[in-house]
Short mmCIF file of C-alpha atoms and ligand atoms in Angstrom, two decimals:
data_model
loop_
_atom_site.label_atom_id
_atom_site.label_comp_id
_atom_site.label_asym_id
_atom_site.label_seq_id
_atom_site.Cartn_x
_atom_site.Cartn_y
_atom_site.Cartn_z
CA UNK A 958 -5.45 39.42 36.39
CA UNK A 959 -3.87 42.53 35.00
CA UNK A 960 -1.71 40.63 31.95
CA UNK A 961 -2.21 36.90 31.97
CA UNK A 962 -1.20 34.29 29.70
CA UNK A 963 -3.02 30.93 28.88
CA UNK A 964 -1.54 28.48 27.10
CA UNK A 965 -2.37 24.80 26.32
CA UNK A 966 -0.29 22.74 28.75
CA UNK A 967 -0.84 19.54 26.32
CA UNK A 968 -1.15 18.16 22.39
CA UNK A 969 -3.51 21.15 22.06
CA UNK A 970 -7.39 20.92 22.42
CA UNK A 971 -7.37 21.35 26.41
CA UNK A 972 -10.42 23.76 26.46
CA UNK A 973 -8.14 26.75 26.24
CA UNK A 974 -10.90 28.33 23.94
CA UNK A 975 -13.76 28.03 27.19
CA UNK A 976 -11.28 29.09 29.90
CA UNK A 977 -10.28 31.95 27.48
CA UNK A 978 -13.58 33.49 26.82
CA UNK A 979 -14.34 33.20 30.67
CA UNK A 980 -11.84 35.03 31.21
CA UNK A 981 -12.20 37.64 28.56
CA UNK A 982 -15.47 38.49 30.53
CA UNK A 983 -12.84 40.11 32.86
CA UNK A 984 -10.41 41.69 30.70
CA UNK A 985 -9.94 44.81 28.50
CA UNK A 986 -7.91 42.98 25.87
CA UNK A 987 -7.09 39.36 24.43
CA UNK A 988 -4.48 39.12 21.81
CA UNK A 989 -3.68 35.77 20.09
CA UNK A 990 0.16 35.80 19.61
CA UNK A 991 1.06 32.40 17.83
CA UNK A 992 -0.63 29.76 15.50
CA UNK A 993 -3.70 30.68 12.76
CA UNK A 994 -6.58 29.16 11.54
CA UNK A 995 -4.53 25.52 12.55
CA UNK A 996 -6.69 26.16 15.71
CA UNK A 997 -10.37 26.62 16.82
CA UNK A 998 -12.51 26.92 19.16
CA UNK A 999 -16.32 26.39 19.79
CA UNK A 1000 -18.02 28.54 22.67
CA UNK A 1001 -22.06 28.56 23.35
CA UNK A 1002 -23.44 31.90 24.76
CA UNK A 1003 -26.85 33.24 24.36
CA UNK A 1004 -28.15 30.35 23.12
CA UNK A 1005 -26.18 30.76 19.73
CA UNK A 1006 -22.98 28.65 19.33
CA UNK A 1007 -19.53 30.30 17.28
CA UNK A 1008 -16.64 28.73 15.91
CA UNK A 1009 -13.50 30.82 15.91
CA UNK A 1010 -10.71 30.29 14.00
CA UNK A 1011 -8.36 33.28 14.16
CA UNK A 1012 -10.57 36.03 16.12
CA UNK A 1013 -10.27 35.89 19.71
CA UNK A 1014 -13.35 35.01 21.64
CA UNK A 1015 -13.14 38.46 23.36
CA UNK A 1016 -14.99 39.52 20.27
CA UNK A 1017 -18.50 38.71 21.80
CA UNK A 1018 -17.75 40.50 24.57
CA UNK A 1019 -18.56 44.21 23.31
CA UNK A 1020 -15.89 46.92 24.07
CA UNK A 1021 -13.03 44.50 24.15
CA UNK A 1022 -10.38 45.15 22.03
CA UNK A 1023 -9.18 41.79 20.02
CA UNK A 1024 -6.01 41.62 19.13
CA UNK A 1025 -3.95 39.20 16.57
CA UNK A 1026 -0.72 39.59 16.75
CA UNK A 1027 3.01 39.72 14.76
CA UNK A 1028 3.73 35.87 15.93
CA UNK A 1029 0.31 34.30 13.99
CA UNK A 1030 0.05 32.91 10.16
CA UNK A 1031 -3.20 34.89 8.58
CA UNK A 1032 -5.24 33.35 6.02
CA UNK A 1033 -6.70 36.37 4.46
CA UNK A 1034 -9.85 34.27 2.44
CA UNK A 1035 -9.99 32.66 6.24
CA UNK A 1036 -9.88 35.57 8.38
CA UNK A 1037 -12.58 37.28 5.82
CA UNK A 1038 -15.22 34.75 5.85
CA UNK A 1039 -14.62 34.45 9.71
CA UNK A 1040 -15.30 38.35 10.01
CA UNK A 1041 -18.81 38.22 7.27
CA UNK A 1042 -19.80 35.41 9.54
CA UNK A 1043 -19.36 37.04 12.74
CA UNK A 1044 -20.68 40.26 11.44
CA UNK A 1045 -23.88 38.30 9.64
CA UNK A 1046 -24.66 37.58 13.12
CA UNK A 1047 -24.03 41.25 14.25
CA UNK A 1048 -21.40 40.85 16.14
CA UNK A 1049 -19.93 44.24 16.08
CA UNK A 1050 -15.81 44.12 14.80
CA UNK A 1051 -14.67 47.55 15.30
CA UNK A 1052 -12.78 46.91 18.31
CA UNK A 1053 -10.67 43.89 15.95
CA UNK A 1054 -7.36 45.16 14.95
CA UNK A 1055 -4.82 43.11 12.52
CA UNK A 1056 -0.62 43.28 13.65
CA UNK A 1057 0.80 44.68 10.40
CA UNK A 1058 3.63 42.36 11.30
CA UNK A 1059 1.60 39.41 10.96
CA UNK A 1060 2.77 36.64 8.10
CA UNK A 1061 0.29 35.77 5.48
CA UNK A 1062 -0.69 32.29 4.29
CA UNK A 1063 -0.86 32.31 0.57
CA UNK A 1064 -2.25 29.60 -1.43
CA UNK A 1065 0.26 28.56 -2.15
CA UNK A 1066 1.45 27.56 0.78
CA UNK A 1067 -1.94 25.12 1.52
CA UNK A 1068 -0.63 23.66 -1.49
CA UNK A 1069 2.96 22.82 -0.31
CA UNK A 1070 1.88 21.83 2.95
CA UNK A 1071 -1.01 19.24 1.81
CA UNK A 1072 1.55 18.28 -1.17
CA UNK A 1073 4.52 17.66 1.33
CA UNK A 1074 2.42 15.56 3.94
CA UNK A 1075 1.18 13.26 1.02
CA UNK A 1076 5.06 12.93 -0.15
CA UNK A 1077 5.84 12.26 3.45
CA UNK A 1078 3.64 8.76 3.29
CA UNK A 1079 3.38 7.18 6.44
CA UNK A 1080 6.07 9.75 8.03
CA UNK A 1081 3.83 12.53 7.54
CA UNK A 1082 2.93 15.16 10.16
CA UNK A 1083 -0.88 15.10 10.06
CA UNK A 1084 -0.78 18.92 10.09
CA UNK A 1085 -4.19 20.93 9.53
CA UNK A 1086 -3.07 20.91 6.13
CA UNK A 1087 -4.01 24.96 6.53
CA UNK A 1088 -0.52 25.61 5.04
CA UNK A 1089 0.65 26.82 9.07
CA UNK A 1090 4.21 25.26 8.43
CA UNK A 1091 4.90 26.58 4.69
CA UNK A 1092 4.08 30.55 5.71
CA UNK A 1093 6.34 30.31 8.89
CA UNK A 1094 8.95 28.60 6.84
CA UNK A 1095 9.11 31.26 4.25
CA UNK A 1096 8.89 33.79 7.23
CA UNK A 1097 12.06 32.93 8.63
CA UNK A 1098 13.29 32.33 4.84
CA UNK A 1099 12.86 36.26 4.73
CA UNK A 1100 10.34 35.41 1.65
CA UNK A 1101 6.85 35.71 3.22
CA UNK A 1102 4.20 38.48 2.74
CA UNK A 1103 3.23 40.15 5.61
CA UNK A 1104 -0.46 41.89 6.72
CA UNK A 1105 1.14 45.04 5.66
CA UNK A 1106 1.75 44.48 2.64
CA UNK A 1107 -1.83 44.70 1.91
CA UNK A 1108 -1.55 48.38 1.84
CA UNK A 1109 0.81 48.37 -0.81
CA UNK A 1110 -0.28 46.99 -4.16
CA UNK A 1111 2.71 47.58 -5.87
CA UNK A 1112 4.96 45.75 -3.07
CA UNK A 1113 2.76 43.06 -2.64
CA UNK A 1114 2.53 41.64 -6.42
CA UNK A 1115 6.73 42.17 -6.57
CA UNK A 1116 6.99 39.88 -3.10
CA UNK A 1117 4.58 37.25 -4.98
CA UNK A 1118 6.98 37.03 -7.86
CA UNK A 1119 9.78 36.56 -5.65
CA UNK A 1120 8.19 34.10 -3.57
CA UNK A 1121 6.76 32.08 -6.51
CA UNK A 1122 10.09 31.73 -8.51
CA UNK A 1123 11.12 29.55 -6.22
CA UNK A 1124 7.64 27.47 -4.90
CA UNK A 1125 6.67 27.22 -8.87
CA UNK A 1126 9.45 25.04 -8.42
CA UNK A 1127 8.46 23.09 -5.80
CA UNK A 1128 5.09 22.89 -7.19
CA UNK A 1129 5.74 21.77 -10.77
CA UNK A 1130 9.28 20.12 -10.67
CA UNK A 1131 8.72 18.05 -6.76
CA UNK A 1132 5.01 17.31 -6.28
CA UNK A 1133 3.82 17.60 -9.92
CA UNK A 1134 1.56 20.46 -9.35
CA UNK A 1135 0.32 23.00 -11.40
CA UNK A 1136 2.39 26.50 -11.05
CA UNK A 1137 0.87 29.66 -9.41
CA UNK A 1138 0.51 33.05 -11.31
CA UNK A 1139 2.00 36.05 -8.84
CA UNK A 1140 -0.66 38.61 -10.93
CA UNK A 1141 -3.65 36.51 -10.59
CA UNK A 1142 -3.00 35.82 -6.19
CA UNK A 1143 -2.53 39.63 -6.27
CA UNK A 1144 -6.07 40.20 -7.74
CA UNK A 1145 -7.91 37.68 -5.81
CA UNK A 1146 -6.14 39.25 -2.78
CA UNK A 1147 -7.41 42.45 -3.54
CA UNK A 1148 -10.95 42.46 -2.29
CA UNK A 1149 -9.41 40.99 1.16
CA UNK A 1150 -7.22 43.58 1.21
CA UNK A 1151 -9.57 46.00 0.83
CA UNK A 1152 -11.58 44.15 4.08
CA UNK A 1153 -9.02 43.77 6.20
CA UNK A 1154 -7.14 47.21 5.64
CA UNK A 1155 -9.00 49.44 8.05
CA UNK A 1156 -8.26 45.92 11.22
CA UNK A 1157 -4.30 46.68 10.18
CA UNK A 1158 -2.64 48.26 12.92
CA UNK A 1159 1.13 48.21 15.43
CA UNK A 1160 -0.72 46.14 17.62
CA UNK A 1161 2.67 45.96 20.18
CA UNK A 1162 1.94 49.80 20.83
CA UNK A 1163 -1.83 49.28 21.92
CA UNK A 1164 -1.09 46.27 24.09
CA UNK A 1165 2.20 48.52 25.73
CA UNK A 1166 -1.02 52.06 25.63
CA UNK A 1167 -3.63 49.69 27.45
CA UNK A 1168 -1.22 47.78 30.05
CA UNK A 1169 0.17 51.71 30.96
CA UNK A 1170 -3.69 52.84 31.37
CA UNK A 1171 -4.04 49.50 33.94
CA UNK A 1172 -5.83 47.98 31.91
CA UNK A 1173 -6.36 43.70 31.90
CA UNK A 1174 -4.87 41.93 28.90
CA UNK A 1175 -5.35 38.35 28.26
CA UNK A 1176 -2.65 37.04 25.94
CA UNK A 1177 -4.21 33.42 24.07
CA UNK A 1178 -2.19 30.99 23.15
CA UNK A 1179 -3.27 28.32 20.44
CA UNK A 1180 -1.85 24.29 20.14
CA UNK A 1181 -0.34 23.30 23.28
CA UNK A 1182 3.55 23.26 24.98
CA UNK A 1183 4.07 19.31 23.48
CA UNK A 1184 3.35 20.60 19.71
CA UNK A 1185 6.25 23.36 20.04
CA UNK A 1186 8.08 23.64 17.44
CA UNK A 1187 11.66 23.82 19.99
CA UNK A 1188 10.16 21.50 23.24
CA UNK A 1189 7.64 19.45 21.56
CA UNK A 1190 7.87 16.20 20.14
CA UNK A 1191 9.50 17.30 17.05
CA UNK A 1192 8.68 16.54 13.84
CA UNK A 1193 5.74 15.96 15.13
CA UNK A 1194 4.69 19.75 16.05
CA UNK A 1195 3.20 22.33 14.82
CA UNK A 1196 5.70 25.54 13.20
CA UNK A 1197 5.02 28.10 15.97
CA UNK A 1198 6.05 28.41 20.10
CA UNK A 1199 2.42 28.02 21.78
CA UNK A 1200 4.84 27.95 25.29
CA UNK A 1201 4.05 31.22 27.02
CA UNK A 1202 7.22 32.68 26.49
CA UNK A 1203 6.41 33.16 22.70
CA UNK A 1204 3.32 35.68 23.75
CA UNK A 1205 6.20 38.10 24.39
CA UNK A 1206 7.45 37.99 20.61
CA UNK A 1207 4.23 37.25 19.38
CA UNK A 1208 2.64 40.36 20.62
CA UNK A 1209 6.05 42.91 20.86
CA UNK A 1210 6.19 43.38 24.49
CA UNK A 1211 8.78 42.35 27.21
CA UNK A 1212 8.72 39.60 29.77
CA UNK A 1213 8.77 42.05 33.18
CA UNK A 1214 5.01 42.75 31.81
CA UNK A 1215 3.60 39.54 32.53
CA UNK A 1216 1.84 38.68 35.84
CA UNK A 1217 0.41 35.51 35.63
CA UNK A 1218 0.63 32.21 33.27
CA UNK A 1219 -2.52 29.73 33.43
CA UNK A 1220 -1.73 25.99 32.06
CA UNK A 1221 -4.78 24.83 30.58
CA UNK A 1222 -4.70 20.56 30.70
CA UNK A 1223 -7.54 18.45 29.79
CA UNK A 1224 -8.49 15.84 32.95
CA UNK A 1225 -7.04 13.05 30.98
CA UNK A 1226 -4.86 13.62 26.86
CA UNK A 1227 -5.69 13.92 23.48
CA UNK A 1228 -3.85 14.29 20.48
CA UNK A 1229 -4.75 14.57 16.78
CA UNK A 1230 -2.22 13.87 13.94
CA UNK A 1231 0.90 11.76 14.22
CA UNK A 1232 3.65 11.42 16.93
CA UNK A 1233 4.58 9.35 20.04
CA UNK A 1234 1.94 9.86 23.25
CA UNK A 1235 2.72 7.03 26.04
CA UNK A 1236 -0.83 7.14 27.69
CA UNK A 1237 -2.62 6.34 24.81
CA UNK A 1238 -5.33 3.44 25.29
CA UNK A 1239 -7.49 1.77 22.96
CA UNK A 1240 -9.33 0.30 25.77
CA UNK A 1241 -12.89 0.65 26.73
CA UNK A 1242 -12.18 3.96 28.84
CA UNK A 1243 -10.53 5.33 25.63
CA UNK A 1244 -13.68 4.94 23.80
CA UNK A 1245 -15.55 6.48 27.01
CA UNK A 1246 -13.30 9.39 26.88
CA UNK A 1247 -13.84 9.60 22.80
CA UNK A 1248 -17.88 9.83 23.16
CA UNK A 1249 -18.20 11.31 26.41
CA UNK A 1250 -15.78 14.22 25.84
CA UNK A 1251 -16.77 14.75 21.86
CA UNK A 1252 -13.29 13.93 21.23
CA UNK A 1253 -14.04 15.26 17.51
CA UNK A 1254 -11.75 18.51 16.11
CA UNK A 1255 -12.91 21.98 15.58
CA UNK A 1256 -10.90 22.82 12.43
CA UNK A 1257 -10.41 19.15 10.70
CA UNK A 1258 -13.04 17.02 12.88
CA UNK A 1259 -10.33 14.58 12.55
CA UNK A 1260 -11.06 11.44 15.55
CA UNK A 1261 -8.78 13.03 18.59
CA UNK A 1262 -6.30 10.10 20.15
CA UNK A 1263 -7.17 9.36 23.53
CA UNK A 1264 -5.73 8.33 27.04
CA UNK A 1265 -4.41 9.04 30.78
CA UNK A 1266 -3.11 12.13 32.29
CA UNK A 1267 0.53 12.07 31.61
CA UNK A 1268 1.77 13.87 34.48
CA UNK A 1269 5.50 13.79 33.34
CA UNK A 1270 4.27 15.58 30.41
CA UNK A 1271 2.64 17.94 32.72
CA UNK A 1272 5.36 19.32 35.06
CA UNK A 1273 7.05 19.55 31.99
CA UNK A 1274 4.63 21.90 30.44
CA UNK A 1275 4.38 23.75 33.88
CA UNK A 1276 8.25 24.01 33.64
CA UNK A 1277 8.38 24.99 30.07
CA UNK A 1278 6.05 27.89 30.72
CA UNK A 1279 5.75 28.89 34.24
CA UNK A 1280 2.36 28.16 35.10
CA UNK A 1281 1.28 30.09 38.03
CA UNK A 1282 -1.98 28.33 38.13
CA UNK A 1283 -3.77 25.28 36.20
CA UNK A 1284 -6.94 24.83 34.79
CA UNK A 1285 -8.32 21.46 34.72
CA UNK A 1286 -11.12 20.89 32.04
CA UNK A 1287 -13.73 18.04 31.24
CA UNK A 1288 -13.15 16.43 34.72
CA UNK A 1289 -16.83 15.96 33.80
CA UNK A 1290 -16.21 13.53 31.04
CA UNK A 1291 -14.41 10.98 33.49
CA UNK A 1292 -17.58 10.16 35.53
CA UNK A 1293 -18.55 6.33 34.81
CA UNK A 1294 -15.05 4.73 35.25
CA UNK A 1295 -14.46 2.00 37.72
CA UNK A 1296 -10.70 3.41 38.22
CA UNK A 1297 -8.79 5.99 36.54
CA UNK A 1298 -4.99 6.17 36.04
CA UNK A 1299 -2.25 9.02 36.44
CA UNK A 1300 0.96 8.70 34.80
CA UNK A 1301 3.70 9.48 37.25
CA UNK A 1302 7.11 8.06 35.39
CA UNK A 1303 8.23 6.17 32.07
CA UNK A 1304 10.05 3.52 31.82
CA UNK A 1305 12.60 2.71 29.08
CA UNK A 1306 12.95 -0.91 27.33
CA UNK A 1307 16.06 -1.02 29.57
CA UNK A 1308 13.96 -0.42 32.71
CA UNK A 1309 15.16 3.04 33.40
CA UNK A 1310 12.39 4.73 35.69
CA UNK A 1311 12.37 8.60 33.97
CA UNK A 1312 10.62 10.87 35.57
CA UNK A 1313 11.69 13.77 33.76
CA UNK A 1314 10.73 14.04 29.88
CA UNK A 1315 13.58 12.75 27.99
CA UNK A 1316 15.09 15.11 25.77
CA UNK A 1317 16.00 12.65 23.23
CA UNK A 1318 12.53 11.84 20.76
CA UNK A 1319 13.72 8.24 20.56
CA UNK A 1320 14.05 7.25 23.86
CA UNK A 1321 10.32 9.07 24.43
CA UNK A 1322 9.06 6.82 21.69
CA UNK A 1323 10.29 3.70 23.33
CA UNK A 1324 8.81 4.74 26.85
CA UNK A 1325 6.08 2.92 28.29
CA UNK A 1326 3.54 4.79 31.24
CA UNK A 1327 3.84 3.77 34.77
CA UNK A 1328 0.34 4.73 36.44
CA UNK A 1329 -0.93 5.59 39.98
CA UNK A 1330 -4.39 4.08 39.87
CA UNK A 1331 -7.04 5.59 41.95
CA UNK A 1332 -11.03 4.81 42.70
CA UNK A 1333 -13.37 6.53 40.10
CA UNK A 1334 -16.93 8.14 40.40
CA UNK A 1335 -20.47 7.64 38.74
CA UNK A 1336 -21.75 11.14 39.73
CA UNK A 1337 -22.61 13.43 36.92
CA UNK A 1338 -20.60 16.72 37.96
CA UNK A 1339 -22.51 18.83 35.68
CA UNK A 1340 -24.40 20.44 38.28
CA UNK A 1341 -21.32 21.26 40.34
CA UNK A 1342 -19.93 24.90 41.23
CA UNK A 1343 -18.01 24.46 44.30
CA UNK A 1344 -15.14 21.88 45.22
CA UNK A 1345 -17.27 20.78 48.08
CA UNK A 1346 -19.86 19.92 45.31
CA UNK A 1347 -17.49 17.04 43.80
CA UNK A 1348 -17.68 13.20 44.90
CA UNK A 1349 -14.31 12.73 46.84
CA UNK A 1350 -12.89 10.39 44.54
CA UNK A 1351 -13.00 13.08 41.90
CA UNK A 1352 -11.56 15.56 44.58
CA UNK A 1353 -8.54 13.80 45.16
CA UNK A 1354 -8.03 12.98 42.11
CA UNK A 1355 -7.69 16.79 41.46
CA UNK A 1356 -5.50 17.02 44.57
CA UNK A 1357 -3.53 14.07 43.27
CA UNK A 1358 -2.68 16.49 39.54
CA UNK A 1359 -2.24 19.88 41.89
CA UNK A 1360 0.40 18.11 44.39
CA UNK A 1361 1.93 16.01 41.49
CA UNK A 1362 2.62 19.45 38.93
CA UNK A 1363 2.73 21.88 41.98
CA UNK A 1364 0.69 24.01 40.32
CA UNK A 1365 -2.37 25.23 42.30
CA UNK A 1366 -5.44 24.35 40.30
CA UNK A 1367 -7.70 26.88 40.16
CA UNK A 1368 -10.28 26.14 37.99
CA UNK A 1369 -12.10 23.12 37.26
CA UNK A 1370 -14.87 21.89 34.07
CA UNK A 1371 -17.18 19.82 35.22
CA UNK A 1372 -19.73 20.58 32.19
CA UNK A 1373 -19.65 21.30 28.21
CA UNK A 1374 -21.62 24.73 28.97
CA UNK A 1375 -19.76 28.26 29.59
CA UNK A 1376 -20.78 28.09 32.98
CA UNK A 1377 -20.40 24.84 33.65
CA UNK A 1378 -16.98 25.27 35.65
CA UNK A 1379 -15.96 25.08 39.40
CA UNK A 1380 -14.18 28.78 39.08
CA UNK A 1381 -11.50 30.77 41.23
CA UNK A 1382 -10.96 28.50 43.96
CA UNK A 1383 -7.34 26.78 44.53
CA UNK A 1384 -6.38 23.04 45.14
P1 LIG B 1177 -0.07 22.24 11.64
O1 LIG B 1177 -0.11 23.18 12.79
O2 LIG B 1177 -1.30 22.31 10.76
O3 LIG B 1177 1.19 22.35 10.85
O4 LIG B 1177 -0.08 20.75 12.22
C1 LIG B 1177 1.02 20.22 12.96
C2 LIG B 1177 0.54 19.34 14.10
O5 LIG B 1177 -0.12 20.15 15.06
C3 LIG B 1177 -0.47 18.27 13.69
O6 LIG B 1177 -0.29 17.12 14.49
C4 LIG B 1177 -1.80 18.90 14.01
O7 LIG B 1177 -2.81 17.93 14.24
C5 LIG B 1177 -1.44 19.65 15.28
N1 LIG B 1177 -2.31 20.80 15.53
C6 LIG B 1177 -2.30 22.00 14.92
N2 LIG B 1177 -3.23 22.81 15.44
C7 LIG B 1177 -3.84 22.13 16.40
C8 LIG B 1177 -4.88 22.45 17.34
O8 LIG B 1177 -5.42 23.55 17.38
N3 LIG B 1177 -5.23 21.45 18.18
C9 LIG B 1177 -4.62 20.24 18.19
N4 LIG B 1177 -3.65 19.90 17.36
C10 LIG B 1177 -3.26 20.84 16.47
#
């Protein structure tokens, strides 16, 4: 696995964060190149369990170099406390380095972005209310503050003033808000600054110095391919490209450097906030999948929506980003059903049978599942390692996803543990 990608090949919340920190076991590097403290991951080793935000789970691996890169939204307060935590716990950071590039999320844009969903009513987003969308907005505005700027005082409180001119507007005159003071962020900054100065770094030369020295460099993407922000199911997204194409921007290094792409896709679909998803039940396997899998989010525990594989939605991901192998978590968590369902088409209200996703959001919304049922299994799969370890109902249901995206699947969760996965074997 010299440079590999993983990416979430659904709504987000696959399991990237387990399949990511077994593989940063095995690599020299992992770089997060999209998203911020919008995502999060929980991973139990040792006996202790973490929750990461913005720090790559390669951190508890010692001598890996972590990387965040120029494509991700940095909370400074939120990277801070994530760094005393880790460090409370003696987790050693000085292999963390910072892209200089990197957008900042200023308070005021957690502001904007919980002010704008309330405004929004029933059309609102259900973002992470983390104030993702409002620092890549003012990003591509040309208005935002980057990690470098941290290094300059001077620079820093002049971009706050031009920045707030306008959202004091926003604040005050649209949502009723009280108005931000450029001279007071600036000072509360300062202490962060001071913290994260030393992590600031070009982190596109090391990844382009380590990949020339051979070494293995795990690129992680947060979200998933059906929140991007150009082939998701817009406006009902998150602001960044979690496809795997984006690690190339994200992290300053060109496409001929990547060898392999891993889809990471839950054994059945969640989503949290708003937005149309056509295998959605509310049935008695959707509450199975809700307790069994700890359908429950990292970052908001918000109540994850629940339902079938949507294989549609899967070839699309696998198109969208290449996959050169899948990952199949929580196959686990289907054990106990009588029968369990694969999407393998939509139809439209006018009976159109789609197999592609539609490109157009309204016909998506309109489309209704059309499901391959097959036999399900009572066996508990924790205890299994090898695919000759899994009932055969569960096996061919894996077979079913593998010929159905061809993809080969490759690895397989069959437990909540680290270890807890049927690993490097191919369907
Ligand atoms: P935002 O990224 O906070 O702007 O939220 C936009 C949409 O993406 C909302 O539907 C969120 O629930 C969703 N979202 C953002 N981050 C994650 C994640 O890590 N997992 C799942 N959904 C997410």
């Amino acid at each position: 696995m010299p440079t590999t990608i993983v990416v979430g090949a659904q709504w987000g919340d696959e399991g990237k964060g387990k399949v990511v920190d077994l593989l940063a076991e095995r690599s020299d590097m992992v770089a997060r190149f999209q998203g911020g403290n919008n995502a999060g991951h929980t991973i139990v080793t040792g006996g202790e369990t973490y929750k990461l935000h913005l720090v790559p789970s390669g951190i508890l691996y010692p001598g890996t170099t972590c990387l965040i890169g120029s494509g991700t939204v940095v909370d400074p307060a939120a990277l801070v406390a994530e760094l005393d935590s880790l460090e409370e716990r003696g987790v050693a950071l000085d292999t963390l380095r910072l892209s200089g590039n990197a957008h900042l999320i200023m308070p005021y844009h957690i502001a904007l972005d919980g002010a704008s969903e309330m405004k929004l009513g029933r059309f609102s987003i259900g973002t992470t209310r983390r104030g993702i969308g409002p620092a890549y907005q003012d990003k591509a505005a040309r208005v935002g503050i980057r990690a470098q700027d941290l290094l300059d005082a001077k620079i820093l409180l002049a971009k706050l003033q031009i920045a707030l001119e306008e959202k004091n507007q926003l604040l005050e005159v649209l949502y009723g808000l009280p108005r931000m003071d450029a001279e007071q962020i600036a000072s509360e900054l300062q202490p962060h600054a001071e913290r994260l100065a030393p992590f600031i770094a070009d982190t596109s030369l090391l990844v382009d110095r380590a990949l020339r020295e051979g070494k293995r460099v795990l690129m992680e993407g947060a979200q998933g391919t059906l929140l991007d922000i150009d082939h998701g199911t817009y406006p009902f997204v998150t602001s960044s490209n979690p496809i795997a194409g984006a690690a190339c921007a994200g992290i300053g290094i060109g496409p001929t450097r990547i060898d392999q792409v891993i889809g990471v896709s839950k054994a059945y679909t969640t989503r949290v906030g708003e937005g149309p998803f056509p295998t959605e039940i509310d049935s008695a396997a959707g509450e199975h999948m809700l307790t069994q899998g700890n359908e429950f989010g990292t970052t908001t525990g918000r109540q994850r929506r629940c339902g079938w594989l949507d294989l549609v939605a899967l070839r699309y991901a696998a198109r969208l980003s290449g996959f050169t192998e899948l990952a199949l978590t929580k196959l686990d968590v289907l054990s106990g059903l009588p029968t369990v369902q694969l999407c393998t088409a939509y139809r439209t209200p006018e009976g159109d049978r789609l197999t592609e996703m539609p490109y157009h959001q309204t016909v998506f919304h309109h489309c209704t599942p059309e499901y391959r049922e097959l036999p399900g299994w009572d066996d508990d799969l924790t205890g299994c390692r090898t695919l000759g370890d899994l009932p055969a109902a569960a096996r061919n249901y894996v077979e079913a996803i593998a010929d159905a995206v061809e993809v080969p699947i490759t690895l397989i969760g069959t437990g909540q543990g680290r270890h807890e996965v049927i690993d490097r074997v191919e369907i």
